[in-house]
mmCIF file of C-alpha atoms in Angstrom:
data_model
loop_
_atom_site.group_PDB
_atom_site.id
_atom_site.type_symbol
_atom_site.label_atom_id
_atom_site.label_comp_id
_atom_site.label_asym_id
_atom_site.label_seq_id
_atom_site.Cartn_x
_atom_site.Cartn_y
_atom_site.Cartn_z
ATOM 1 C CA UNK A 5 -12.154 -59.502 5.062
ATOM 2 C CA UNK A 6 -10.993 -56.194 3.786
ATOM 3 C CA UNK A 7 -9.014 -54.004 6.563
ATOM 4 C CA UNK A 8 -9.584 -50.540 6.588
ATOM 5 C CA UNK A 9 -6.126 -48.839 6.314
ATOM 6 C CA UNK A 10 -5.378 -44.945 5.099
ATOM 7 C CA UNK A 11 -4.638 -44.064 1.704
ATOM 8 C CA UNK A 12 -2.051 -41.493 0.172
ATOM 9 C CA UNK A 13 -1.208 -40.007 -3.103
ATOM 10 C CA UNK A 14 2.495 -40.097 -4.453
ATOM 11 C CA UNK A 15 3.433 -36.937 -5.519
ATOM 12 C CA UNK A 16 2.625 -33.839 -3.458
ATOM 13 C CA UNK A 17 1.890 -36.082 -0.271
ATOM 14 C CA UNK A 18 5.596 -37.146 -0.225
ATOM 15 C CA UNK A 19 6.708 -33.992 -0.546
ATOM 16 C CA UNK A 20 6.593 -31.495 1.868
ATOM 17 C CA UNK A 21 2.978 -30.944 3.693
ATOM 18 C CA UNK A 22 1.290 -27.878 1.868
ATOM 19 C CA UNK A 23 -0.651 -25.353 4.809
ATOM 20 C CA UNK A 24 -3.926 -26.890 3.070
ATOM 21 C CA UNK A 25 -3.059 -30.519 3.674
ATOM 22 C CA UNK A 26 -1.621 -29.791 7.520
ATOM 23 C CA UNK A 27 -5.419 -28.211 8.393
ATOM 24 C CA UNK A 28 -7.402 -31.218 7.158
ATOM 25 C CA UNK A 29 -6.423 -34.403 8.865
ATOM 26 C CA UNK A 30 -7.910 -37.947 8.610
ATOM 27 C CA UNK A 31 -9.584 -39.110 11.748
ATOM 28 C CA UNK A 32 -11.270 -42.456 12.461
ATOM 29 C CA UNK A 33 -14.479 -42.668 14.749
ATOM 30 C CA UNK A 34 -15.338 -46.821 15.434
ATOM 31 C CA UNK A 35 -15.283 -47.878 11.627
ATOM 32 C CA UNK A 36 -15.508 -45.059 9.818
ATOM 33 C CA UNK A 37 -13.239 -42.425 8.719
ATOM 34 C CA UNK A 38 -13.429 -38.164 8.345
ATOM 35 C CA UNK A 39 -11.536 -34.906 8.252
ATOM 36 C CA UNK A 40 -10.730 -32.984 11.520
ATOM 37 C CA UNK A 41 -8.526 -28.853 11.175
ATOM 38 C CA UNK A 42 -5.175 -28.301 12.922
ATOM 39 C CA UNK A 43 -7.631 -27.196 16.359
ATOM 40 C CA UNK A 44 -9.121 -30.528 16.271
ATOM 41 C CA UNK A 45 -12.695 -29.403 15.028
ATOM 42 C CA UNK A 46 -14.510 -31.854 12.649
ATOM 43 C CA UNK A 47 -14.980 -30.482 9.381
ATOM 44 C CA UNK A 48 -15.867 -33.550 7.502
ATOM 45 C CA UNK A 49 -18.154 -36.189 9.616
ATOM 46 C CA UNK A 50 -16.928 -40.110 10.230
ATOM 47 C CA UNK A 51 -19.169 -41.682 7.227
ATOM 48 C CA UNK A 52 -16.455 -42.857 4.806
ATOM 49 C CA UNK A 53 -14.995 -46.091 4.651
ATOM 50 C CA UNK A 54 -11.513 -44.929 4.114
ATOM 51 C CA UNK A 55 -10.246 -41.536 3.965
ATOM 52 C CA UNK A 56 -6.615 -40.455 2.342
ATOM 53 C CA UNK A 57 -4.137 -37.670 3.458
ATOM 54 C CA UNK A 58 -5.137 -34.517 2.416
ATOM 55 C CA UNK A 59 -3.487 -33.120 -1.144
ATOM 56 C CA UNK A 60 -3.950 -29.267 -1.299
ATOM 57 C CA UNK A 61 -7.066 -29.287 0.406
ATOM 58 C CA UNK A 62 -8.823 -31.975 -0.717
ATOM 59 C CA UNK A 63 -9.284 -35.553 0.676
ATOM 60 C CA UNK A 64 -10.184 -39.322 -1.200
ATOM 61 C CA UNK A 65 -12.699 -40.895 0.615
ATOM 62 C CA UNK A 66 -14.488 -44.300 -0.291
ATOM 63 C CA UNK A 67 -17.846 -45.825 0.068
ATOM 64 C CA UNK A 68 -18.829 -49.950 0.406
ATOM 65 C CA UNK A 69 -22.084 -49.555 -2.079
ATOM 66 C CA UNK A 70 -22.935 -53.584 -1.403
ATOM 67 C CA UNK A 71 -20.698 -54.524 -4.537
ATOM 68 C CA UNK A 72 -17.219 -53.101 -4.405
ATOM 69 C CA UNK A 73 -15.751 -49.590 -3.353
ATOM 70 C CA UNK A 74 -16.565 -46.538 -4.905
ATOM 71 C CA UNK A 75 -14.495 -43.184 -4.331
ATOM 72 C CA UNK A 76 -15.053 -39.624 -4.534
ATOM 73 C CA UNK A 77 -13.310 -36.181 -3.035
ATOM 74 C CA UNK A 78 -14.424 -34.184 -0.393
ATOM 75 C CA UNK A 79 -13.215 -30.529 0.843
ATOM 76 C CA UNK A 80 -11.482 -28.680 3.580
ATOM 77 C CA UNK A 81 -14.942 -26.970 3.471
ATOM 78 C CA UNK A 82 -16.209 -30.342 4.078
ATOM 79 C CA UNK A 83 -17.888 -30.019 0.681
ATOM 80 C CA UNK A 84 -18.063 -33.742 -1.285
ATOM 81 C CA UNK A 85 -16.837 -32.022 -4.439
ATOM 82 C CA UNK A 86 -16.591 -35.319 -6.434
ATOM 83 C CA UNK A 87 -19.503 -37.751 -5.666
ATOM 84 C CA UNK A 88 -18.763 -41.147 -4.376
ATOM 85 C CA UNK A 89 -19.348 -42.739 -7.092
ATOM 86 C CA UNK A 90 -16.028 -43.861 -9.350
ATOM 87 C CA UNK A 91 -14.180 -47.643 -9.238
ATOM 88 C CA UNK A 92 -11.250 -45.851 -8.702
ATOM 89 C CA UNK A 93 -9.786 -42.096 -8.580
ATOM 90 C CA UNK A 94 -6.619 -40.075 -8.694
ATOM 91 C CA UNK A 95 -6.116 -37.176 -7.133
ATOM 92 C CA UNK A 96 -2.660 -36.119 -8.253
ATOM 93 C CA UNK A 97 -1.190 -33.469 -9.524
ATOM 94 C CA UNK A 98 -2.000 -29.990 -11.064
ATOM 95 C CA UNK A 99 -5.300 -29.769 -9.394
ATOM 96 C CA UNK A 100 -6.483 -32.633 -11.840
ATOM 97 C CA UNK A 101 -8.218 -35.860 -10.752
ATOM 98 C CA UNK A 102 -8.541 -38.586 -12.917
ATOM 99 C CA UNK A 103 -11.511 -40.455 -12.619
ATOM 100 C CA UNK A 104 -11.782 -44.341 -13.894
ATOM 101 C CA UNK A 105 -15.414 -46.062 -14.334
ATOM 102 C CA UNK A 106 -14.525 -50.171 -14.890
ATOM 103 C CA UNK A 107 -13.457 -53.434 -13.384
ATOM 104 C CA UNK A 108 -11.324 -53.353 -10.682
ATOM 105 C CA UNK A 109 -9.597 -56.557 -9.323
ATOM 106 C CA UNK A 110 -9.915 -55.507 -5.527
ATOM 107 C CA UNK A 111 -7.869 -58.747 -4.224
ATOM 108 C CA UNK A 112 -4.778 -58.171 -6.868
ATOM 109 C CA UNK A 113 -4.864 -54.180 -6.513
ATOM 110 C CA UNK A 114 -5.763 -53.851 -10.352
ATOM 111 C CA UNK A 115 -7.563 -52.047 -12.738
ATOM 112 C CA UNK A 116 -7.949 -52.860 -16.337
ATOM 113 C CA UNK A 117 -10.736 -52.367 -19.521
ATOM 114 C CA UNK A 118 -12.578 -49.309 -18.268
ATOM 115 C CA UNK A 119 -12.814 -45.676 -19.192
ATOM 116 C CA UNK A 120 -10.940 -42.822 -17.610
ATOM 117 C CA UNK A 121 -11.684 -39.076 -17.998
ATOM 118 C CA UNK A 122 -10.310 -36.010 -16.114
ATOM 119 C CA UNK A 123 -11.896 -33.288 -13.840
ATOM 120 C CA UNK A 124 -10.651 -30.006 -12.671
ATOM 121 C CA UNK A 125 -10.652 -29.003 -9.050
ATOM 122 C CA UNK A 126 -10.992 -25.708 -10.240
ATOM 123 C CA UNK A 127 -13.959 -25.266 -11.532
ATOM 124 C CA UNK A 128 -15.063 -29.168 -11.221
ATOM 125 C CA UNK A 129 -15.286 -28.745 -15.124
ATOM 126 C CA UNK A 130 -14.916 -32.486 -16.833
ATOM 127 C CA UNK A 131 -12.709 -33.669 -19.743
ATOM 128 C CA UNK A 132 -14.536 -33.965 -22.997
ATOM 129 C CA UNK A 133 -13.054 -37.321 -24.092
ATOM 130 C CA UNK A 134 -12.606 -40.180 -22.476
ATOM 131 C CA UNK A 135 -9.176 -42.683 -22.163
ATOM 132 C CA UNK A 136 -8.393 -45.981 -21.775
ATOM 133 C CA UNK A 137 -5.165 -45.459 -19.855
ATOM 134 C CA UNK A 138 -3.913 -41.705 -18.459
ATOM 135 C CA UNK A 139 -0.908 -40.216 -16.896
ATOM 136 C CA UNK A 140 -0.826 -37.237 -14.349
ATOM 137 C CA UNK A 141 -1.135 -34.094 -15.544
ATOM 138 C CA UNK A 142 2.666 -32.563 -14.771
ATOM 139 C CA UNK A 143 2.752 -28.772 -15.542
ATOM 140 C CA UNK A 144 -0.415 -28.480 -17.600
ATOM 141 C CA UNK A 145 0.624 -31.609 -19.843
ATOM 142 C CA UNK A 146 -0.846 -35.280 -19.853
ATOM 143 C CA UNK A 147 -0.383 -38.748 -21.630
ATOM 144 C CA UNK A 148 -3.649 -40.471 -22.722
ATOM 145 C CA UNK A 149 -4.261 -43.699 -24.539
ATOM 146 C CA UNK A 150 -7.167 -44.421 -26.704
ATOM 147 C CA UNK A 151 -6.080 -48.114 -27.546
ATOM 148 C CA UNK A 152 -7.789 -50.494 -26.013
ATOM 149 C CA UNK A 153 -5.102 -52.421 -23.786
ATOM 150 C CA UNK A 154 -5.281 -55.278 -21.451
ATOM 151 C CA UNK A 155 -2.238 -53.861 -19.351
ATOM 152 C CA UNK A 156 -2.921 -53.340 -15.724
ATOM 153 C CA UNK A 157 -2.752 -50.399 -13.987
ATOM 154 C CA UNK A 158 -1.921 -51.450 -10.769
ATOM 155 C CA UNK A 159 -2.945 -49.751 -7.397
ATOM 156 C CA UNK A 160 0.270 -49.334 -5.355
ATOM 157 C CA UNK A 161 0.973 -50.546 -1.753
ATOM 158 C CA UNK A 162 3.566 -49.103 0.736
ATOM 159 C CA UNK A 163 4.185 -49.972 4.200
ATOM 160 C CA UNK A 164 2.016 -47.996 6.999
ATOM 161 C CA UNK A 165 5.155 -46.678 9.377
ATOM 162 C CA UNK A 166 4.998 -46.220 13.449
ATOM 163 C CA UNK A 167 6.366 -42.810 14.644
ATOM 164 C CA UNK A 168 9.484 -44.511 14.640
ATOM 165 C CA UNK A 169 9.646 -44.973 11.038
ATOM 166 C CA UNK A 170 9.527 -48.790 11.166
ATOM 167 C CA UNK A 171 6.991 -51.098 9.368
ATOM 168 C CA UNK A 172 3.791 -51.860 11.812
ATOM 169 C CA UNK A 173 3.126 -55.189 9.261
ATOM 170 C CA UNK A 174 0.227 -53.477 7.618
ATOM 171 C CA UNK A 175 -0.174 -52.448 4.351
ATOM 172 C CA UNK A 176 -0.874 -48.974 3.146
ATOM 173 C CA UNK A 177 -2.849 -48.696 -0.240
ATOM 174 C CA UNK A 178 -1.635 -45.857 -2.294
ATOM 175 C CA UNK A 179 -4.096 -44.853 -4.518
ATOM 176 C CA UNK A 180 -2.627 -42.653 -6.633
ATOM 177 C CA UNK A 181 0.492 -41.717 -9.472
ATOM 178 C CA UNK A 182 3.696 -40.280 -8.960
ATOM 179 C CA UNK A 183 4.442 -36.852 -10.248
ATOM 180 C CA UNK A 184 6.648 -38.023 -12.796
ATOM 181 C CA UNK A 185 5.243 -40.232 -15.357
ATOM 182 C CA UNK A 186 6.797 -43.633 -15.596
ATOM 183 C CA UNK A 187 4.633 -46.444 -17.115
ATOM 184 C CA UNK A 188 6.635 -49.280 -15.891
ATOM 185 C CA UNK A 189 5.999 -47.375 -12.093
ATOM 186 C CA UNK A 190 1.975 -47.580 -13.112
ATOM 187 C CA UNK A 191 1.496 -51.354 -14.962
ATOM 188 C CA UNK A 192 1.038 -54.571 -12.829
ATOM 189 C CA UNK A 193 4.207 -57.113 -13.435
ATOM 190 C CA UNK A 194 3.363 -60.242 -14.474
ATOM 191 C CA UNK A 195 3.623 -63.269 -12.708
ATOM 192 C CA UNK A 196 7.696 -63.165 -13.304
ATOM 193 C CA UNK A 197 8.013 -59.613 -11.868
ATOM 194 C CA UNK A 198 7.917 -58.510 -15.445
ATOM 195 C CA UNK A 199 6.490 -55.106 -16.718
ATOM 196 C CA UNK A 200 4.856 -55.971 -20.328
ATOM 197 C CA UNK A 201 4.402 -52.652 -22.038
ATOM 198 C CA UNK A 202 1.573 -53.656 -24.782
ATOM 199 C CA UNK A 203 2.086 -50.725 -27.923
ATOM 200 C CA UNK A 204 -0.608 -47.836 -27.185
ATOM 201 C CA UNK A 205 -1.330 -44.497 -28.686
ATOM 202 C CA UNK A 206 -0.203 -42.150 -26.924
ATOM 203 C CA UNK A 207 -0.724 -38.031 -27.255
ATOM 204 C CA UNK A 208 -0.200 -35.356 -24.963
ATOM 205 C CA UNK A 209 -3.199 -33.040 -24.161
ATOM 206 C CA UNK A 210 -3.027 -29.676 -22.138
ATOM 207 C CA UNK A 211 -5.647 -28.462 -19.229
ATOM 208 C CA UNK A 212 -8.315 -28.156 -22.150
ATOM 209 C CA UNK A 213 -8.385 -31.553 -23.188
ATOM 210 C CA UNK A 214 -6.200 -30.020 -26.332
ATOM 211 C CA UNK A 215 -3.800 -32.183 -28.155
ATOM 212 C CA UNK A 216 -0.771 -30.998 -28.069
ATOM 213 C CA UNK A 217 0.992 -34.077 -30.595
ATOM 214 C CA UNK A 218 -0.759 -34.837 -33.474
ATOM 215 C CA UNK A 219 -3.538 -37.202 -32.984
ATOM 216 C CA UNK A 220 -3.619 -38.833 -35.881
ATOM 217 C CA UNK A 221 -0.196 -39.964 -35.402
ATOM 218 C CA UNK A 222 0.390 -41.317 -31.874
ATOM 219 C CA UNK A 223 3.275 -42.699 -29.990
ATOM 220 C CA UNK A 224 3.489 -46.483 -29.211
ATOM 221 C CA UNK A 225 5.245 -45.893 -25.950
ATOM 222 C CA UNK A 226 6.349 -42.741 -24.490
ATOM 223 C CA UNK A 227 8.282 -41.577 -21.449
ATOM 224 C CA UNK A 228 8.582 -38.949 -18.610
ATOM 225 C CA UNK A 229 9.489 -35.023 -19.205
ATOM 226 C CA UNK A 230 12.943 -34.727 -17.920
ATOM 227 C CA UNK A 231 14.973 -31.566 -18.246
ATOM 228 C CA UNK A 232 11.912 -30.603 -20.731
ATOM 229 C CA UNK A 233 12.441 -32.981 -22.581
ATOM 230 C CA UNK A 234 10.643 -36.821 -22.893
ATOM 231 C CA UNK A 235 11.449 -39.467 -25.254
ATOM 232 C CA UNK A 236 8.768 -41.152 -27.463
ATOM 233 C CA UNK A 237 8.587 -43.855 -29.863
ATOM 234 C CA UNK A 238 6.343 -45.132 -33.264
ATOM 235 C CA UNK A 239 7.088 -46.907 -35.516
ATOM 236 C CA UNK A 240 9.716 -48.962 -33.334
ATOM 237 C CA UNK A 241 12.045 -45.838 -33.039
ATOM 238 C CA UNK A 242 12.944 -43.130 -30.730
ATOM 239 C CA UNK A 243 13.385 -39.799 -30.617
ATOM 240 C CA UNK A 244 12.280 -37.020 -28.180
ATOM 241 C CA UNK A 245 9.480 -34.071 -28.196
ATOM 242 C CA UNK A 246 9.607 -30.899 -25.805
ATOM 243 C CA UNK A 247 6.565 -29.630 -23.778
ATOM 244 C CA UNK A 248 5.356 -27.915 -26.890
ATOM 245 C CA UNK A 249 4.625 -31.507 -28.819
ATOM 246 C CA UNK A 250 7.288 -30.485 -31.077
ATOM 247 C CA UNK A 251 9.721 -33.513 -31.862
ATOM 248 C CA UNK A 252 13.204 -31.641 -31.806
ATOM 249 C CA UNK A 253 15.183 -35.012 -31.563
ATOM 250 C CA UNK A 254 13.609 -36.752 -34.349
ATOM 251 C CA UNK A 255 12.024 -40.284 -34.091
ATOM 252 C CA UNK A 256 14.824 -42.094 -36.325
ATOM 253 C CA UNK A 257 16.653 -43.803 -33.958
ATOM 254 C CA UNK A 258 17.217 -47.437 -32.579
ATOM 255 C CA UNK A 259 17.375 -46.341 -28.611
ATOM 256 C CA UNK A 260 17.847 -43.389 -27.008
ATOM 257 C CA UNK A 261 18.534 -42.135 -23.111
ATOM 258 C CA UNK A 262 16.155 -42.819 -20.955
ATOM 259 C CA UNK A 263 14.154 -45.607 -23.064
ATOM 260 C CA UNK A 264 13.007 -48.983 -22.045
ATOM 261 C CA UNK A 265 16.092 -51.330 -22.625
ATOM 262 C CA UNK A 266 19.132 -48.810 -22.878
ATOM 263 C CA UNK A 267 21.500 -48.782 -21.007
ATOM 264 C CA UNK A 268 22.138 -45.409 -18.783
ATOM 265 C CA UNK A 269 25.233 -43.467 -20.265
ATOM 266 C CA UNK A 270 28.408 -42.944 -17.841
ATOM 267 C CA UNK A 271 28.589 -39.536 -19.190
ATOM 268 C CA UNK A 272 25.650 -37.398 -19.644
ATOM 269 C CA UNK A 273 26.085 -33.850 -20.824
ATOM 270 C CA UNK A 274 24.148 -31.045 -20.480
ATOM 271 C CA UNK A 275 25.784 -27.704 -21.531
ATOM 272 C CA UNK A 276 24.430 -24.032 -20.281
ATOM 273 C CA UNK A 277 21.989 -24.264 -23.437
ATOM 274 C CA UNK A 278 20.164 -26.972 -22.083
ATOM 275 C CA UNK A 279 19.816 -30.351 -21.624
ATOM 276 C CA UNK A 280 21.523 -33.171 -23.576
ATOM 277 C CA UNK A 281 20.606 -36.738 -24.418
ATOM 278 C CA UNK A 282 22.413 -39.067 -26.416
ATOM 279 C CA UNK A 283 20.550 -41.548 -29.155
ATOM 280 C CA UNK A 284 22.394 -44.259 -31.032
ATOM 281 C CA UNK A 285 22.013 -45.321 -34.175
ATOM 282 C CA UNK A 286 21.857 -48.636 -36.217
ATOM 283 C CA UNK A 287 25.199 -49.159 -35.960
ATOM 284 C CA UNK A 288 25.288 -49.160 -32.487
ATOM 285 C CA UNK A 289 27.377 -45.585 -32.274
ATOM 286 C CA UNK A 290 25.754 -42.885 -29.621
ATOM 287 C CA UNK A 291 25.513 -39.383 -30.672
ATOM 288 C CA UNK A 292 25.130 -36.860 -27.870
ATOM 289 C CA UNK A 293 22.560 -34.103 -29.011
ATOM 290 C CA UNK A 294 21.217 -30.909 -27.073
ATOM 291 C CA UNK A 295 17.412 -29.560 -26.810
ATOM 292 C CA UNK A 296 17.456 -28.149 -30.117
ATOM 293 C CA UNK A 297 18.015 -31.712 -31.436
ATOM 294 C CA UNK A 298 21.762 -30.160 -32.559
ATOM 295 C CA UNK A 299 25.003 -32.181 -32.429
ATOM 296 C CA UNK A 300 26.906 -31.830 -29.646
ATOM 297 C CA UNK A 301 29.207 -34.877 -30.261
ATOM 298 C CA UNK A 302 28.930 -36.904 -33.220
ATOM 299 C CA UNK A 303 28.520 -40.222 -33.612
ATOM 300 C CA UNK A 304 31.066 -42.657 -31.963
ATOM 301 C CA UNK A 305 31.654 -46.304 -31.061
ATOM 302 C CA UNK A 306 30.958 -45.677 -27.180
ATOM 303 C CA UNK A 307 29.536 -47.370 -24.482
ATOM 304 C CA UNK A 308 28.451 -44.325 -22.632
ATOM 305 C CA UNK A 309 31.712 -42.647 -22.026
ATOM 306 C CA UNK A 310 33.319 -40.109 -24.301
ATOM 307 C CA UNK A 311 37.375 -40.460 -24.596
ATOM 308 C CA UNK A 312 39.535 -37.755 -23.423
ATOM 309 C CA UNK A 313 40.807 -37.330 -26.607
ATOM 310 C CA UNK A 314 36.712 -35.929 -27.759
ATOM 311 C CA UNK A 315 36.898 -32.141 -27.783
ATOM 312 C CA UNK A 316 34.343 -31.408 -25.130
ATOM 313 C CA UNK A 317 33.995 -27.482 -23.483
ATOM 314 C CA UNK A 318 34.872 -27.887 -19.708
ATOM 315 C CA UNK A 319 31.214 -26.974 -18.688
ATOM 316 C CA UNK A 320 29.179 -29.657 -20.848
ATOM 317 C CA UNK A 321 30.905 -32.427 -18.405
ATOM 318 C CA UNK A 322 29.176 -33.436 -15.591
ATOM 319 C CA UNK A 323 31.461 -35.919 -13.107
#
């Protein structure tokens, strides 16, 4: 028996309450769930299975259709902007919902082997292409995949709190993606509590639908912007690309910060030009290089920390 709990999206909804999310609020009526304003007035009736905290103005609400859930978005307006009709939708960030048509394992809290595509808030204007994995869109940018995968993207659970702040035993479904994107946050473990990270090909598109890496040469894995900055790999190397697409730490190297497997530096620099990450090479020595993708410490045999006796200017350190 499924039990009717409230949803919320990672991202904006943990952050601080925007004025458009405080005026709609989720309100249950016997079974079914709706949108009243800050004065209590129903702007969206009780017809929705589930209905999630409001994200700039604009609600997820779900359907039973005699098969499985379907989900959609409705308005502060109490318009139903996106139709109630998608296995599975995600209403973070940039105004940009992701919209996923496939199976979903509704027992595990899984999707896997359908389509996604984007729509804007906006204008309700739809993505051109299609995906078979996405990341949020975080300041105009997004990951998509085009290679089939088998990985699981996993719908999140989090405790539903009392007003104290303590667990009531339920379980809150989180349908949604964190702001940041993290893939190991987004795939299903395995049985072992294991994230398997399956090689995909990954580019970065703007608002448009516009790649902004080449497309005919994706990444196998990629990671989150950081300080402008997000590491990629192909190829079995890493380097890193800016929010332009432009690789200015090329991919040449065995690991670098941030990647899956290596280990977090002690020191991490990041002079008044910009951010620094360090790479390492095939000898195992870690260079420290800025945004530019210029040397700010050559290569050493370190284990994250730079010796005293490394020339370093006072304001690149950072205790």
């Amino acid at each position: 028996m499924r039990k009717t709990v409230l949803i919320s999206c990672l991202g904006a909804v943990l952050c601080s309450a925007t004025a458009a999310a405080q005026t709609m609020i989720p309100f249950q009526s016997g079974k079914t769930w709706g949108y009243k304003d800050a004065q209590g007035k129903v702007i969206v009736e009780a017809r929705y299975a589930d209905a999630s905290q409001a994200v700039d103005g604009f609600g997820l609400v779900s359907l039973y259709d005699g098969s499985g859930y379907k989900w959609g978005v409705v308005a502060s307006d109490g318009r139903e902007v996106i139709s109630v009709e998608y296995d599975y939708v995600d209403m973070c960030n940039d105004g940009m919902v992701a919209v996923y048509t496939g199976p979903v394992d509704a027992d595990s809290l899984y999707m896997t082997g359908g389509q996604w595509r984007f729509i804007c808030l906006a204008d309700l204007s739809e993505s051109a292409g299609s995906y078979n994995l996405v990341g949020p869109y975080v300041d105009g940018l997004a990951w998509v995949n085009s290679r089939p995968t088998s990985m699981k993207r996993q719908m999140r659970v989090m405790p539903i709190l009392d007003k104290k702040g303590k667990p009531t035993g339920d379980e809150n479904i989180i349908f949604g993606v964190s702001a940041s994107f993290m893939l190991e946050d987004m795939i299903m473990p395995d049985d072992s509590g294991n994230v398997v990270m399956e090689d995909a090909e990954w580019v970065l598109i703007d608002r448009n639908g516009t790649a902004v890496t080449d497309a005919l040469s994706p990444y196998q894995a990629v990671g989150m912007f950081k300080d402008g900055l997000a590491w990629v790999k192909r190829g079995g190397l890493f380097g890193f690309i800016n929010t332009s697409g432009e690789e200015v730490i090329p991919v040449k190297y065995v690991t670098v910060q941030d990647a899956p497997g290596s280990h977090p530096a002690a020191l991490l620099l990041h002079p008044e030009t910009g951010a620094v990450r360090w790479v390492m090479n095939e000898a195992g020595q870690i260079a420290w290089l800025n945004e530019k993708g210029e040397v700010v410490i050559d290569f050493i045999d370190s284990d994250g920390r730079v010796s005293v006796f490394d020339t370093v200017d006072e304001n690149m350190w950072d205790y």
